[in-house]
Amino acid sequence: MTGSVAVIGAGPGGLVAARWLLAQGFEPTIFEQTQTLGGQWTGTAGISGVWPTMHTNTSRILTSFSDLEHEKDLTFPSNRDILAYLHRYAETFALTSRIRFGTRVELLSRSDAGWLVESSGTAETFERVIVASGRFQSPYVPTVPGLDTFTGTAGAMPTYRYRESHPYLGKSVLVAGGAISALEIASELAQLGVRVVVAQRRQRYVLPKFAAAVPSDSRIFTRYGTLANETLPPAEIDRQLKEIVLEAGGSPEQYGAPAPDPSLFAAGVTLAQQYLPLVAEGRITVRPWLESVDGKTVTFTDGSTDAFDGILFGTGFELDLPFLDDQIRSVVGLDTVHLDADRYTFHPDLPGLAFVGMWDQSGGYFVPLELQARWVAYTWGGVIPEPGDGELRSAVDAYRARRGTSQKSRMNLVALSFARAAGVEPNPDDWPHLRRALLFGPLAPSCFRLQGPDALPDAPARFARDAAAFGAITSNELTEREQRYWAAVETARAMR
Ligand SMILES: Cc1cc2nc3c(=O)[nH]c(=O)nc-3n(C[C@H](O)[C@H](O)[C@H](O)COP(=O)(O)OP(=O)(O)OC[C@H]3O[C@@H](n4cnc5c(N)ncnc54)[C@H](O)[C@@H]3O)c2cc1C
Ligand SMILES: NC(=O)c1ccc[n+]([C@@H]2O[C@H](COP(=O)([O-])OP(=O)(O)OC[C@H]3O[C@@H](n4cnc5c(N)ncnc54)[C@H](OP(=O)(O)O)[C@@H]3O)[C@@H](O)[C@H]2O)c1
């Protein structure tokens, strides 16, 4: 029992958590309800929204952990490549033998001796528990009057259940939603000649996969972006992010889509490679949100109507942790959107319990998942001090104060908050030859092995290589714009 940790879920979050727990001398047991590891990346119906033709929308380097590289050098690997990577990761760190496949956790509760995990008719006590059961397991479909009367032959369902284009070929399909799942599936179907209409409640800006010749996640999710977010007025951050998006792909109305709100924060931003050009070619039509459905006919909020054979809802996900008992649920104030915890992880009234991967963000998950796993393992392993009770409570209060506002964060904000907590945030002043890469380059996993616990001797060379390959940063000299932007941040910091 000493050192025992139950890890619920063998997706990327559960695997990377187990890897870092092992390094701290813990004994993780991973509970996985399916017969295979990899979570979303298995494409398994019911636990994954990944469809067979899907590629990552995050660059390879930001879809990897810090001590295993991908075998292929594709910038945007296929979902099968990511699954193969996760299998290799599990083998490399001797995780596979620790997974109890086909074992669904039905109930998690506190016991006098620790944490009681009930699964498949058995109950077992563990000293600690990590909940890593996934943030995108429960698709959300908004209420639309008359939806239950829909008679299209291809039916109405969430994109989460989309697996193949075949049922839609030669038909007319409504894709509801304005973010990645909706726009990527709309694009796939439109390119196969399907008549596609996209219905959305607002027009987001749409970033292509490359911005100024580098993967756009390298440009948009930087350490500079986090520091600017902490120091400059929100309107200036909005302007800078919009500048990157407009330079990369222009604005939707230039392609014939509706004009988004001038503020990027108000309009939202998403990422899709083919979508806007397909709108420009007339192969996708954009409509406002659905007012009602009657048989095959959909009425939109502008009063227009159209008939469809199928409807796909790419309308997001609800937070869903059905196995938490009522006491844990009440402590963290769990609902379909919120979970009160210090930086999505710890709660002072639930010692020995940590949540991994339960936040919603734009950008890649692998880097922040690993940093969160290291934070948890270092805290429990005594490498860094446990946060004090007062500190935890005020962090939880700060989270609670943001209830009801958008819960979507950005990868760079989340990653750096975990890196700081884990004591592995690199200090650019300590790495003068990497300064520009650390500020304006990709948040590659290698940069979080430069200093602090588990620093690696080859991390500087690896990070320099990653920044060159994924951020086109081959010189340490800031561009004129970077100098201007960085000077504004330094001035704002000096004035604090
Ligand atoms: C369609 C789609 C595309 C995505 N594309 C990208 C991308 O391009 N790049 C990127 O970085 N991220 C992407 N993501 C985000 C993705 O969720 C993360 O990359 C990553 O899979 C999160 O890992 P996780 O372990 O937290 O959750 P998951 O991958 O969801 O794994 C959770 C695991 O927990 C198991 N589980 C759940 N409940 C129980 C239980 N009660 N008992 C036992 N086991 C349980 C599940 O079976 C599953 O194996 C995408 C997500 C979706 C939905
Ligand atoms: N690799 C890939 O290609 C790929 C593919 C799919 C998904 N993903 C990842 O999967 C995760 C989930 O993405 P997602 O696109 O499925 O979900 P999402 O990002 O949560 O987007 C949900 C969409 O539904 C809309 N919506 C939600 N509630 C609505 C309502 N009540 N009425 C009308 N519209 C509503 C939202 O509108 P607003 O626009 O107004 O917010 C948004 O456009 C993300 O991390 C994403 O990166 C990746």
PDB file of N, CA and C in Angstrom, residues 5 77 100 110 150 192 199-200 284 298 340 363 472:
ATOM      1  N   VAL A   5      -0.388   4.120  -6.027  1.00  0.00           N
ATOM      2  CA  VAL A   5      -1.193   5.168  -6.669  1.00  0.00           C
ATOM      3  C   VAL A   5      -2.079   4.518  -7.727  1.00  0.00           C
ATOM      4  N   PRO A  77       1.531  14.712 -37.660  1.00  0.00           N
ATOM      5  CA  PRO A  77       1.371  13.249 -37.816  1.00  0.00           C
ATOM      6  C   PRO A  77      -0.099  12.831 -37.869  1.00  0.00           C
ATOM      7  N   ARG A 100      -4.252  -2.240 -16.020  1.00  0.00           N
ATOM      8  CA  ARG A 100      -5.306  -3.261 -15.918  1.00  0.00           C
ATOM      9  C   ARG A 100      -6.339  -2.949 -16.991  1.00  0.00           C
ATOM     10  N   ARG A 110     -13.335   8.238  -0.553  1.00  0.00           N
ATOM     11  CA  ARG A 110     -12.288   8.262   0.486  1.00  0.00           C
ATOM     12  C   ARG A 110     -12.555   7.151   1.486  1.00  0.00           C
ATOM     13  N   PHE A 150     -36.153  14.829 -36.663  1.00  0.00           N
ATOM     14  CA  PHE A 150     -35.311  14.793 -37.872  1.00  0.00           C
ATOM     15  C   PHE A 150     -35.429  13.438 -38.565  1.00  0.00           C
ATOM     16  N   LEU A 192     -15.156  15.675 -50.722  1.00  0.00           N
ATOM     17  CA  LEU A 192     -15.630  14.432 -51.354  1.00  0.00           C
ATOM     18  C   LEU A 192     -16.895  14.680 -52.160  1.00  0.00           C
ATOM     19  N   ALA A 199     -23.446  25.505 -39.767  1.00  0.00           N
ATOM     20  CA  ALA A 199     -24.240  26.462 -38.975  1.00  0.00           C
ATOM     21  C   ALA A 199     -23.467  26.800 -37.714  1.00  0.00           C
ATOM     22  N   GLN A 200     -23.359  28.081 -37.418  1.00  0.00           N
ATOM     23  CA  GLN A 200     -22.566  28.501 -36.255  1.00  0.00           C
ATOM     24  C   GLN A 200     -23.231  29.686 -35.570  1.00  0.00           C
ATOM     25  N   ILE A 284     -18.593  24.906 -49.346  1.00  0.00           N
ATOM     26  CA  ILE A 284     -19.226  24.934 -48.017  1.00  0.00           C
ATOM     27  C   ILE A 284     -19.996  26.252 -47.924  1.00  0.00           C
ATOM     28  N   VAL A 298     -34.535  22.228 -41.852  1.00  0.00           N
ATOM     29  CA  VAL A 298     -33.954  23.010 -40.758  1.00  0.00           C
ATOM     30  C   VAL A 298     -34.234  24.485 -41.030  1.00  0.00           C
ATOM     31  N   ASP A 340     -13.457  22.783  -9.140  1.00  0.00           N
ATOM     32  CA  ASP A 340     -12.663  23.713  -8.339  1.00  0.00           C
ATOM     33  C   ASP A 340     -11.386  23.034  -7.876  1.00  0.00           C
ATOM     34  N   GLY A 363      -4.762  24.490 -28.433  1.00  0.00           N
ATOM     35  CA  GLY A 363      -3.354  24.085 -28.509  1.00  0.00           C
ATOM     36  C   GLY A 363      -3.135  22.680 -27.989  1.00  0.00           C
ATOM     37  N   ALA A 472      11.614  28.172 -36.873  1.00  0.00           N
ATOM     38  CA  ALA A 472      12.524  28.870 -37.805  1.00  0.00           C
ATOM     39  C   ALA A 472      13.424  29.843 -37.049  1.00  0.00           C
TER      40      ALA A 472
END
